[in-house]
Short mmCIF file of C-alpha atoms in Angstrom, two decimals:
data_model
loop_
_atom_site.label_atom_id
_atom_site.label_comp_id
_atom_site.label_asym_id
_atom_site.label_seq_id
_atom_site.Cartn_x
_atom_site.Cartn_y
_atom_site.Cartn_z
CA MET A 1 -105.13 -178.98 -150.93
CA ASN A 2 -106.96 -181.33 -151.77
CA LYS A 3 -106.62 -183.30 -154.97
CA ILE A 4 -108.58 -181.48 -157.43
CA THR A 5 -107.10 -178.08 -156.23
CA LYS A 6 -103.49 -179.40 -157.16
CA THR A 7 -104.76 -181.27 -160.59
CA LEU A 8 -106.07 -177.48 -161.79
CA LEU A 9 -103.27 -176.19 -160.72
CA SER A 10 -100.93 -178.73 -162.95
CA ILE A 11 -103.50 -178.27 -165.28
CA LEU A 12 -103.01 -174.29 -165.33
CA THR A 13 -99.31 -174.03 -164.99
CA ILE A 14 -98.74 -176.25 -168.15
CA ALA A 15 -100.95 -174.29 -170.15
CA PHE A 16 -99.01 -171.09 -169.46
CA ILE A 17 -95.80 -172.72 -170.47
CA VAL A 18 -96.87 -173.55 -173.63
CA GLY A 19 -98.68 -170.31 -174.48
CA LEU A 20 -95.57 -168.93 -173.57
CA ALA A 21 -93.48 -171.27 -175.93
CA PHE A 22 -95.80 -170.73 -178.80
CA TYR A 23 -96.83 -167.17 -178.48
CA PRO A 24 -95.07 -165.93 -181.93
CA LYS A 25 -96.63 -167.96 -183.88
CA ILE A 26 -99.55 -167.14 -182.45
CA LYS A 27 -99.18 -163.59 -182.57
CA LYS A 28 -98.13 -163.41 -186.29
CA THR A 29 -101.04 -165.50 -186.97
CA PHE A 30 -104.07 -163.45 -185.89
CA PHE A 31 -102.30 -160.07 -185.81
CA SER A 32 -100.50 -160.22 -189.71
CA ALA A 33 -103.85 -159.35 -191.29
CA GLU A 34 -104.20 -156.37 -188.68
CA THR A 35 -100.54 -155.31 -189.85
CA LYS A 36 -101.28 -155.32 -193.49
CA GLU A 37 -104.18 -153.11 -193.16
CA LYS A 38 -102.31 -150.42 -191.19
CA GLY A 39 -99.55 -151.06 -193.94
CA LYS A 40 -102.01 -150.22 -196.39
CA GLU A 41 -103.25 -147.29 -195.09
CA LYS A 42 -99.96 -145.85 -194.28
CA SER A 43 -98.97 -146.22 -197.73
CA GLY A 44 -101.21 -144.95 -199.76
CA PRO A 45 -103.16 -145.62 -202.95
CA GLY A 46 -101.27 -148.14 -204.89
CA GLY A 47 -99.42 -149.09 -201.74
CA LYS A 48 -95.93 -147.85 -203.34
CA GLY A 49 -95.18 -145.39 -200.69
CA GLY A 50 -95.84 -141.36 -199.51
CA LYS A 51 -94.02 -138.82 -200.70
CA THR A 52 -90.22 -138.22 -200.07
CA ALA A 53 -89.36 -134.86 -198.00
CA VAL A 54 -86.57 -133.19 -200.21
CA ILE A 55 -84.28 -129.55 -200.37
CA VAL A 56 -83.97 -128.14 -203.41
CA THR A 57 -82.28 -125.25 -205.36
CA VAL A 58 -83.35 -123.09 -208.62
CA VAL A 59 -80.86 -123.78 -211.37
CA LYS A 60 -79.12 -120.66 -212.27
CA SER A 61 -76.44 -118.94 -213.59
CA THR A 62 -72.86 -118.05 -211.39
CA ARG A 63 -69.48 -116.46 -212.46
CA LEU A 64 -66.96 -118.75 -212.42
CA ASP A 65 -63.46 -118.18 -212.50
CA ASP A 66 -60.08 -120.07 -212.57
CA MET A 67 -58.41 -119.28 -209.49
CA ILE A 68 -55.98 -120.80 -206.92
CA SER A 69 -57.19 -121.23 -203.31
CA SER A 70 -54.55 -119.52 -200.32
CA THR A 71 -54.13 -118.52 -197.17
CA GLY A 72 -52.93 -114.78 -195.91
CA SER A 73 -52.53 -112.38 -193.26
CA ILE A 74 -53.39 -108.89 -193.03
CA LEU A 75 -50.92 -105.99 -192.94
CA PRO A 76 -50.73 -102.39 -192.02
CA ASN A 77 -49.93 -100.37 -195.52
CA GLU A 78 -47.78 -98.43 -192.98
CA GLU A 79 -46.19 -99.09 -189.69
CA VAL A 80 -43.72 -97.40 -187.52
CA GLU A 81 -41.91 -97.18 -184.31
CA ILE A 82 -41.71 -93.97 -183.21
CA ARG A 83 -37.86 -93.29 -181.86
CA SER A 84 -35.77 -90.13 -181.46
CA GLU A 85 -32.64 -89.46 -183.13
CA ILE A 86 -31.37 -87.45 -180.47
CA ALA A 87 -30.89 -88.24 -176.30
CA GLY A 88 -32.26 -86.43 -173.93
CA ARG A 89 -35.37 -85.04 -172.25
CA ILE A 90 -39.06 -84.78 -172.72
CA ILE A 91 -40.46 -81.40 -172.72
CA LEU A 92 -43.51 -81.73 -175.19
CA LEU A 93 -45.71 -85.28 -174.87
CA ASN A 94 -48.54 -84.66 -177.28
CA ILE A 95 -48.82 -88.40 -177.73
CA LYS A 96 -52.40 -89.81 -176.64
CA GLU A 97 -53.06 -93.70 -177.08
CA GLY A 98 -55.68 -94.96 -179.45
CA ASP A 99 -55.93 -91.17 -181.30
CA VAL A 100 -55.56 -90.45 -185.12
CA VAL A 101 -53.37 -87.94 -186.32
CA ALA A 102 -52.50 -86.61 -189.43
CA LYS A 103 -48.91 -86.24 -191.47
CA GLY A 104 -46.28 -83.66 -189.76
CA THR A 105 -48.30 -83.29 -186.47
CA VAL A 106 -45.86 -82.68 -183.42
CA LEU A 107 -45.77 -85.77 -181.34
CA LEU A 108 -42.89 -84.51 -178.53
CA ARG A 109 -39.76 -82.07 -178.32
CA ILE A 110 -36.71 -82.68 -176.56
CA ASN A 111 -34.82 -80.01 -174.45
CA ASP A 112 -32.47 -78.13 -176.80
CA ASP A 113 -32.00 -75.50 -174.50
CA ASP A 114 -27.57 -76.13 -175.07
CA LEU A 115 -28.40 -76.27 -178.88
CA GLN A 116 -29.83 -73.56 -178.97
CA ALA A 117 -26.82 -71.73 -176.76
CA ARG A 118 -24.68 -73.04 -178.95
CA LEU A 119 -26.15 -71.84 -182.18
CA ARG A 120 -25.95 -68.31 -180.67
CA LYS A 121 -22.23 -68.84 -180.09
CA LEU A 122 -21.57 -69.89 -183.80
CA GLY A 123 -23.64 -66.71 -184.81
CA PHE A 124 -21.68 -64.26 -183.16
CA ASN A 125 -18.24 -66.25 -184.34
CA LYS A 126 -19.50 -66.06 -187.52
CA LYS A 127 -19.90 -62.26 -187.73
CA LEU A 128 -16.60 -61.68 -186.38
CA ALA A 129 -15.23 -63.87 -189.12
CA GLU A 130 -17.06 -62.51 -192.03
CA ASP A 131 -15.74 -58.87 -190.27
CA ASN A 132 -12.61 -60.36 -190.79
CA GLU A 133 -13.19 -61.82 -194.14
CA ALA A 134 -13.88 -58.42 -195.48
CA ARG A 135 -10.77 -56.42 -193.96
CA GLN A 136 -8.59 -59.40 -195.51
CA LYS A 137 -9.81 -58.51 -198.94
CA VAL A 138 -9.77 -55.07 -198.77
CA LEU A 139 -5.66 -55.67 -197.87
CA LEU A 140 -5.14 -57.93 -200.38
CA GLN A 141 -6.27 -56.03 -203.09
CA LYS A 142 -3.63 -53.29 -201.51
CA GLU A 143 -1.31 -56.35 -202.04
CA ALA A 144 -0.71 -55.89 -198.05
CA ILE A 145 -0.97 -59.74 -197.75
CA SER A 146 -0.78 -62.86 -199.20
CA GLN A 147 -3.65 -64.64 -200.85
CA ARG A 148 -2.91 -67.54 -198.79
CA GLU A 149 -3.79 -65.19 -195.33
CA TYR A 150 -6.93 -64.30 -197.43
CA ASP A 151 -8.33 -68.12 -198.41
CA ILE A 152 -7.78 -68.80 -194.45
CA ALA A 153 -10.14 -65.98 -194.00
CA VAL A 154 -12.55 -67.24 -195.75
CA ASN A 155 -12.12 -70.88 -194.77
CA SER A 156 -12.69 -69.50 -191.30
CA VAL A 157 -16.22 -68.39 -192.58
CA ASN A 158 -17.48 -70.90 -194.41
CA THR A 159 -16.36 -73.76 -191.48
CA ILE A 160 -18.35 -71.70 -189.00
CA SER A 161 -21.72 -71.37 -191.28
CA ALA A 162 -20.95 -75.14 -191.89
CA ASP A 163 -21.05 -75.87 -187.89
CA ILE A 164 -24.06 -73.34 -188.00
CA GLU A 165 -26.02 -75.73 -190.75
CA ASP A 166 -24.98 -78.88 -188.63
CA LEU A 167 -26.13 -77.04 -185.64
CA LYS A 168 -29.53 -76.27 -187.28
CA ALA A 169 -30.20 -79.95 -188.26
CA GLN A 170 -29.77 -81.13 -184.43
CA ILE A 171 -32.20 -78.85 -182.92
CA LEU A 172 -34.98 -80.16 -185.75
CA LYS A 173 -34.25 -83.34 -184.40
CA THR A 174 -35.42 -82.94 -180.63
CA THR A 175 -38.96 -82.09 -182.78
CA LEU A 176 -40.62 -85.41 -183.51
CA ARG A 177 -43.73 -85.44 -186.23
CA ALA A 178 -45.73 -87.65 -187.76
CA PRO A 179 -44.25 -89.09 -190.64
CA PHE A 180 -47.70 -90.30 -192.29
CA ALA A 181 -51.38 -89.86 -191.55
CA GLY A 182 -51.90 -93.06 -189.12
CA LYS A 183 -53.27 -93.93 -185.67
CA ILE A 184 -51.43 -94.11 -182.15
CA GLY A 185 -50.72 -97.35 -181.05
CA PHE A 186 -49.17 -98.26 -177.11
CA ARG A 187 -47.42 -95.20 -175.23
CA TYR A 188 -44.33 -96.80 -173.52
CA VAL A 189 -43.01 -92.89 -172.29
CA SER A 190 -44.05 -90.26 -170.08
CA MET A 191 -44.09 -86.60 -169.60
CA GLY A 192 -39.99 -85.71 -168.75
CA SER A 193 -38.38 -88.67 -169.32
CA TYR A 194 -34.80 -89.13 -170.49
CA ILE A 195 -35.10 -91.10 -173.90
CA SER A 196 -32.09 -92.04 -176.12
CA PRO A 197 -32.83 -93.37 -179.89
CA SER A 198 -33.06 -97.01 -178.64
CA THR A 199 -36.07 -95.80 -176.69
CA GLN A 200 -39.40 -96.88 -178.21
CA ILE A 201 -41.83 -94.15 -177.67
CA ALA A 202 -44.58 -95.47 -179.25
CA THR A 203 -46.17 -96.83 -183.06
CA LEU A 204 -48.16 -95.09 -185.90
CA THR A 205 -49.85 -97.38 -188.12
CA ASN A 206 -51.85 -96.30 -191.41
CA THR A 207 -54.70 -99.09 -192.05
CA ASN A 208 -56.00 -97.99 -195.35
CA PRO A 209 -55.57 -99.20 -197.55
CA ALA A 210 -54.88 -102.45 -196.27
CA LYS A 211 -52.10 -104.87 -197.57
CA ILE A 212 -52.76 -108.99 -197.88
CA GLU A 213 -49.28 -111.23 -198.05
CA PHE A 214 -50.08 -114.90 -199.03
CA SER A 215 -48.54 -117.22 -201.52
CA ILE A 216 -48.95 -119.63 -204.64
CA PRO A 217 -47.39 -122.85 -205.55
CA ALA A 218 -44.02 -122.20 -207.88
CA LYS A 219 -45.78 -123.61 -211.02
CA TYR A 220 -48.55 -120.72 -211.42
CA ALA A 221 -45.79 -118.03 -211.24
CA THR A 222 -45.97 -116.83 -214.61
CA GLN A 223 -50.28 -116.98 -214.27
CA VAL A 224 -50.12 -114.19 -211.94
CA LYS A 225 -49.61 -110.31 -212.98
CA ASN A 226 -49.87 -107.19 -211.41
CA GLY A 227 -53.32 -105.96 -210.93
CA GLY A 228 -54.79 -109.14 -210.92
CA THR A 229 -58.03 -109.48 -208.35
CA ILE A 230 -58.27 -111.45 -205.39
CA GLU A 231 -61.23 -112.17 -203.42
CA PHE A 232 -60.62 -112.96 -199.50
CA VAL A 233 -62.64 -113.27 -196.01
CA THR A 234 -60.94 -112.99 -192.45
CA GLU A 235 -61.59 -114.50 -189.13
CA ASN A 236 -63.59 -111.92 -188.26
CA GLU A 237 -65.56 -110.54 -190.90
CA GLU A 238 -67.95 -113.12 -193.12
CA LYS A 239 -68.02 -110.25 -195.83
CA ASN A 240 -66.33 -110.68 -198.82
CA PHE A 241 -63.50 -108.40 -199.74
CA ILE A 242 -61.90 -107.71 -203.21
CA GLY A 243 -58.23 -106.55 -203.48
CA ARG A 244 -55.76 -105.85 -206.26
CA VAL A 245 -52.28 -107.23 -206.82
CA TYR A 246 -49.54 -105.02 -206.28
CA ALA A 247 -46.33 -106.96 -205.45
CA ILE A 248 -44.97 -110.31 -206.09
CA ASP A 249 -41.51 -111.48 -204.91
CA PRO A 250 -39.07 -111.58 -208.19
CA LYS A 251 -38.10 -114.99 -206.80
CA ILE A 252 -39.41 -118.30 -205.53
CA ASP A 253 -38.52 -119.43 -202.27
CA PRO A 254 -36.75 -122.48 -202.43
CA GLN A 255 -37.93 -123.96 -199.27
CA THR A 256 -41.02 -123.81 -200.01
CA ARG A 257 -41.23 -123.85 -203.54
CA THR A 258 -43.90 -120.89 -203.53
CA LEU A 259 -44.25 -117.32 -204.58
CA GLN A 260 -44.99 -114.91 -202.18
CA ILE A 261 -47.27 -111.64 -203.20
CA ARG A 262 -48.60 -108.79 -201.88
CA ALA A 263 -52.15 -107.29 -202.64
CA GLN A 264 -54.30 -104.09 -201.65
CA ALA A 265 -57.65 -103.51 -200.29
CA PRO A 266 -59.16 -100.29 -199.61
CA ASN A 267 -60.08 -100.23 -195.77
CA PRO A 268 -61.65 -97.05 -194.94
CA GLY A 269 -63.72 -98.24 -192.16
CA ASN A 270 -60.73 -100.50 -190.58
CA GLN A 271 -62.40 -103.62 -190.86
CA LEU A 272 -59.60 -105.37 -192.16
CA VAL A 273 -57.47 -106.08 -189.03
CA PRO A 274 -53.53 -105.96 -189.48
CA GLY A 275 -52.08 -109.43 -188.38
CA ALA A 276 -55.56 -111.42 -188.49
CA PHE A 277 -55.73 -114.42 -190.63
CA ALA A 278 -57.19 -114.58 -194.28
CA LYS A 279 -58.66 -116.84 -196.95
CA VAL A 280 -57.65 -116.03 -200.30
CA ASN A 281 -59.07 -116.76 -203.99
CA LEU A 282 -56.60 -115.32 -206.39
CA ILE A 283 -58.26 -114.95 -209.68
CA LEU A 284 -55.84 -116.11 -212.84
CA LYS A 285 -58.75 -116.12 -215.15
CA SER A 286 -62.49 -115.09 -215.70
CA LYS A 287 -64.60 -117.69 -217.58
CA GLY A 288 -67.67 -115.90 -217.35
CA SER A 289 -71.29 -117.31 -216.54
CA ALA A 290 -71.64 -121.27 -215.93
CA ILE A 291 -73.96 -123.59 -213.89
CA MET A 292 -72.93 -124.61 -210.74
CA ILE A 293 -74.08 -126.70 -208.01
CA PRO A 294 -73.55 -128.74 -204.72
CA THR A 295 -71.26 -131.28 -205.32
CA GLU A 296 -73.45 -133.54 -203.20
CA SER A 297 -76.68 -133.17 -205.70
CA VAL A 298 -74.46 -135.43 -207.81
CA ILE A 299 -74.82 -139.42 -207.88
CA PRO A 300 -71.64 -141.25 -209.45
CA GLU A 301 -72.49 -144.15 -211.82
CA ALA A 302 -70.34 -146.38 -213.78
CA LYS A 303 -71.20 -144.86 -216.85
CA GLY A 304 -71.30 -140.94 -216.04
CA ASN A 305 -73.25 -138.83 -213.03
CA LYS A 306 -76.35 -138.23 -212.64
CA VAL A 307 -78.92 -135.75 -210.47
CA TYR A 308 -82.44 -135.69 -209.81
CA VAL A 309 -84.80 -132.67 -210.51
CA VAL A 310 -88.60 -132.55 -209.55
CA LYS A 311 -90.93 -132.43 -212.68
CA ASN A 312 -94.51 -132.61 -211.80
CA GLY A 313 -94.19 -133.25 -208.18
CA LYS A 314 -92.02 -136.08 -209.13
CA SER A 315 -87.96 -136.67 -208.85
CA VAL A 316 -86.72 -137.21 -212.54
CA SER A 317 -83.17 -138.34 -212.90
CA THR A 318 -80.65 -136.51 -215.43
CA LYS A 319 -77.32 -137.20 -217.10
CA VAL A 320 -74.94 -134.86 -216.62
CA THR A 321 -72.02 -133.51 -217.60
CA LEU A 322 -69.20 -132.30 -214.99
CA GLY A 323 -66.49 -129.31 -215.50
CA THR A 324 -64.72 -127.82 -213.47
CA ARG A 325 -65.13 -128.86 -209.79
CA GLY A 326 -64.60 -126.20 -206.59
CA ASP A 327 -64.21 -126.73 -203.09
CA LYS A 328 -68.18 -127.56 -202.71
CA THR A 329 -69.38 -126.63 -205.96
CA VAL A 330 -68.89 -128.27 -209.61
CA GLU A 331 -69.66 -126.94 -213.24
CA ILE A 332 -72.55 -128.49 -215.17
CA LEU A 333 -71.18 -128.79 -218.50
CA ASP A 334 -75.10 -130.20 -220.00
CA GLY A 335 -77.81 -131.83 -218.57
CA LEU A 336 -79.27 -128.85 -216.98
CA ALA A 337 -81.23 -126.02 -217.78
CA ILE A 338 -81.14 -122.40 -216.25
CA GLY A 339 -84.51 -122.78 -213.71
CA ASP A 340 -84.48 -126.60 -212.94
CA THR A 341 -85.24 -127.64 -209.83
CA LEU A 342 -82.72 -129.42 -208.43
CA ILE A 343 -82.87 -131.87 -205.30
CA THR A 344 -79.91 -130.86 -203.44
CA ASN A 345 -81.18 -133.11 -200.10
CA GLY A 346 -83.00 -136.20 -199.77
CA ILE A 347 -80.84 -138.03 -202.84
CA ILE A 348 -80.75 -140.93 -200.68
CA GLN A 349 -84.88 -141.75 -200.26
CA VAL A 350 -85.46 -140.29 -203.77
CA LYS A 351 -86.59 -143.24 -206.39
CA PRO A 352 -86.88 -142.84 -210.02
CA ASP A 353 -90.64 -141.17 -210.84
CA GLY A 354 -91.14 -140.88 -207.17
CA GLU A 355 -93.52 -138.66 -205.51
CA VAL A 356 -91.72 -136.13 -203.72
CA GLU A 357 -92.87 -132.84 -201.19
CA ILE A 358 -90.57 -130.35 -201.56
CA LYS A 359 -90.02 -129.24 -197.91
CA GLU A 360 -87.72 -126.11 -198.31
CA VAL A 361 -85.98 -124.20 -201.28
CA VAL A 362 -82.18 -123.09 -200.89
CA LYS A 363 -81.41 -119.65 -202.47
#
């Protein structure tokens, strides 16, 4: 490599290093004008920024109630474990799991042959005792026997009659009938099984109407009355259900300082399943209609609160007076009117009197 070539390489290397060192300044100088022009094109007329995309809702009147929120459980209207009052062998089993039965339906029968035999024997004894009582009565009228002997004969008839009534009651217990209309649960015995009063045979459940059990803080104890309305939802159903308070515990639980309440709700379609969790709103007092808006629409300020509404394509700041607060909504006492277009989403980017573009209207 000759001297000229080395000199050229040295010059190029130095120029490259200098270029790297001054590249940011060169870039800023030559490209700042182009960047500004592009910025103006994006900014739109006047360079004040484009329209802000927002989500809005139309202000409307809704029902406002003074209510307490609580949690509870769904209970069946009636539920019983089917058990026999006496021991014996099953000779008739009319229990099918999942079947709906009417009140009085025969569910099972226990063998009663021994009881029927004892009943016939007592019938014969009663006939003999009645005949003896009739003869003793004739003898008493003729003063051939004492009153005491006649009373013994009468007592014998009465005693046998009582034994017969007792035995008939025992025979009735060998037949089990449904105490109310309901749905049969799991069965735990089979045909021919020997059962006793401690043997669980099956379960019978009635779920219409359903009961809702929940509790409220003790301070509201004097405000709740029988017949009060509740609204509730369950974990397996999204729809709102309506119920009525029918029972209030007469005392406050000293451990939790809460008052237990039970309500009933129609359940013809069996949508309310016993054991399910329920989120309950107990309505203490209805305040009528009011303007309720989402809580996130309100912007706190040092001297109050404000919201943004859309008028003529622009966002307009409006001061509001707040009332009752809910979980996700707040009552507006002053500052908004029914029909106003309220901005609910995109508030952070909104500026007073700035142009906005409605992206979605939430109902």
